Amino acid sequence: MSEKGPSNEWFELMQKMWNPMSFPIPGMFTPTVNIEDIDKKIAELKTVETWLTMNTGFVQMTIKTLEMQKTALESLNAAAAQAQPAQKKDKP
């Protein structure tokens, strides 16, 4: 008598729970033994890493630009506030 093993649906459910982004997890259910597949996955992940690094740089640059704009506006507002009392004193 042969027993049926767990269905593929069970393995898919477990993989989705442990790996919601659907990145393949070598060795968990089916080990990756093909070197070309591993090289391809490494290249893909390096591409994603480069893209994320570039976007992080853009976000940092945007934050710094907004901080500079904020500082400039604060300086202009402070200068305008100091100029208003001086103008009131000059008026007879």
mmCIF file of C-alpha atoms in Angstrom:
data_model
loop_
_atom_site.group_PDB
_atom_site.id
_atom_site.type_symbol
_atom_site.label_atom_id
_atom_site.label_comp_id
_atom_site.label_asym_id
_atom_site.label_seq_id
_atom_site.Cartn_x
_atom_site.Cartn_y
_atom_site.Cartn_z
ATOM 1 C CA MET A 1 0.000 0.000 0.000
ATOM 2 C CA SER A 2 1.354 3.304 -0.949
ATOM 3 C CA GLU A 3 0.350 6.474 0.829
ATOM 4 C CA LYS A 4 -0.080 9.735 -0.932
ATOM 5 C CA GLY A 5 2.348 12.451 0.057
ATOM 6 C CA PRO A 6 1.281 16.013 0.792
ATOM 7 C CA SER A 7 -0.276 17.685 -2.195
ATOM 8 C CA ASN A 8 1.478 20.386 -4.191
ATOM 9 C CA GLU A 9 -1.132 22.862 -2.981
ATOM 10 C CA TRP A 10 0.109 22.400 0.577
ATOM 11 C CA PHE A 11 3.685 23.152 -0.475
ATOM 12 C CA GLU A 12 2.553 26.187 -2.455
ATOM 13 C CA LEU A 13 0.594 27.467 0.552
ATOM 14 C CA MET A 14 3.597 27.022 2.839
ATOM 15 C CA GLN A 15 5.896 28.744 0.370
ATOM 16 C CA LYS A 16 3.493 31.699 0.084
ATOM 17 C CA MET A 17 3.371 31.979 3.880
ATOM 18 C CA TRP A 18 7.133 31.853 4.316
ATOM 19 C CA ASN A 19 7.949 33.741 1.131
ATOM 20 C CA PRO A 20 5.160 36.210 0.239
ATOM 21 C CA MET A 21 7.292 37.946 -2.430
ATOM 22 C CA SER A 22 7.606 34.600 -4.265
ATOM 23 C CA PHE A 23 11.389 34.623 -4.384
ATOM 24 C CA PRO A 24 12.500 31.043 -4.896
ATOM 25 C CA ILE A 25 13.980 29.539 -1.767
ATOM 26 C CA PRO A 26 16.614 27.033 -2.850
ATOM 27 C CA GLY A 27 16.749 23.907 -0.772
ATOM 28 C CA MET A 28 13.354 24.344 0.839
ATOM 29 C CA PHE A 29 11.356 22.108 -1.503
ATOM 30 C CA THR A 30 13.449 21.647 -4.595
ATOM 31 C CA PRO A 31 17.157 22.435 -4.389
ATOM 32 C CA THR A 32 18.722 24.466 -7.158
ATOM 33 C CA VAL A 33 21.606 22.533 -8.662
ATOM 34 C CA ASN A 34 21.964 24.362 -11.957
ATOM 35 C CA ILE A 35 24.821 26.869 -11.797
ATOM 36 C CA GLU A 36 23.405 28.886 -14.714
ATOM 37 C CA ASP A 37 20.136 29.369 -12.810
ATOM 38 C CA ILE A 38 22.028 30.545 -9.750
ATOM 39 C CA ASP A 39 24.136 32.955 -11.843
ATOM 40 C CA LYS A 40 20.973 34.278 -13.489
ATOM 41 C CA LYS A 41 19.300 34.834 -10.111
ATOM 42 C CA ILE A 42 22.423 36.572 -8.759
ATOM 43 C CA ALA A 43 22.461 38.887 -11.794
ATOM 44 C CA GLU A 44 18.755 39.644 -11.376
ATOM 45 C CA LEU A 45 19.160 40.418 -7.684
ATOM 46 C CA LYS A 46 22.173 42.654 -8.360
ATOM 47 C CA THR A 47 20.063 44.547 -10.897
ATOM 48 C CA VAL A 48 17.332 45.013 -8.301
ATOM 49 C CA GLU A 49 19.934 46.105 -5.738
ATOM 50 C CA THR A 50 21.339 48.693 -8.166
ATOM 51 C CA TRP A 51 17.848 50.002 -8.911
ATOM 52 C CA LEU A 52 17.030 50.279 -5.209
ATOM 53 C CA THR A 53 20.341 52.021 -4.468
ATOM 54 C CA MET A 54 19.664 54.520 -7.261
ATOM 55 C CA ASN A 55 16.161 55.215 -5.954
ATOM 56 C CA THR A 56 17.499 55.623 -2.426
ATOM 57 C CA GLY A 57 19.900 58.244 -3.782
ATOM 58 C CA PHE A 58 17.026 60.068 -5.483
ATOM 59 C CA VAL A 59 14.990 60.062 -2.272
ATOM 60 C CA GLN A 60 17.948 61.368 -0.259
ATOM 61 C CA MET A 61 18.565 64.106 -2.821
ATOM 62 C CA THR A 62 14.882 65.108 -2.717
ATOM 63 C CA ILE A 63 14.946 65.266 1.083
ATOM 64 C CA LYS A 64 18.062 67.466 1.055
ATOM 65 C CA THR A 65 16.526 69.752 -1.579
ATOM 66 C CA LEU A 66 13.353 70.160 0.481
ATOM 67 C CA GLU A 67 15.404 70.849 3.608
ATOM 68 C CA MET A 68 17.324 73.559 1.728
ATOM 69 C CA GLN A 69 14.054 75.093 0.493
ATOM 70 C CA LYS A 70 12.679 75.050 4.044
ATOM 71 C CA THR A 71 15.807 76.745 5.401
ATOM 72 C CA ALA A 72 15.681 79.394 2.671
ATOM 73 C CA LEU A 73 12.001 80.133 3.360
ATOM 74 C CA GLU A 74 12.636 80.314 7.108
ATOM 75 C CA SER A 75 15.477 82.782 6.482
ATOM 76 C CA LEU A 76 13.288 84.922 4.227
ATOM 77 C CA ASN A 77 10.470 84.906 6.780
ATOM 78 C CA ALA A 78 12.878 85.861 9.579
ATOM 79 C CA ALA A 79 14.325 88.706 7.482
ATOM 80 C CA ALA A 80 10.815 89.928 6.641
ATOM 81 C CA ALA A 81 9.832 89.804 10.313
ATOM 82 C CA GLN A 82 12.867 91.876 11.271
ATOM 83 C CA ALA A 83 12.191 94.371 8.476
ATOM 84 C CA GLN A 84 8.577 95.018 9.535
ATOM 85 C CA PRO A 85 9.380 96.618 12.933
ATOM 86 C CA ALA A 86 12.007 98.790 11.280
ATOM 87 C CA GLN A 87 9.484 100.009 8.714
ATOM 88 C CA LYS A 88 6.964 100.853 11.462
ATOM 89 C CA LYS A 89 9.577 102.976 13.307
ATOM 90 C CA ASP A 90 10.459 104.917 10.128
ATOM 91 C CA LYS A 91 6.848 105.909 9.428
ATOM 92 C CA PRO A 92 5.774 109.135 11.226
#
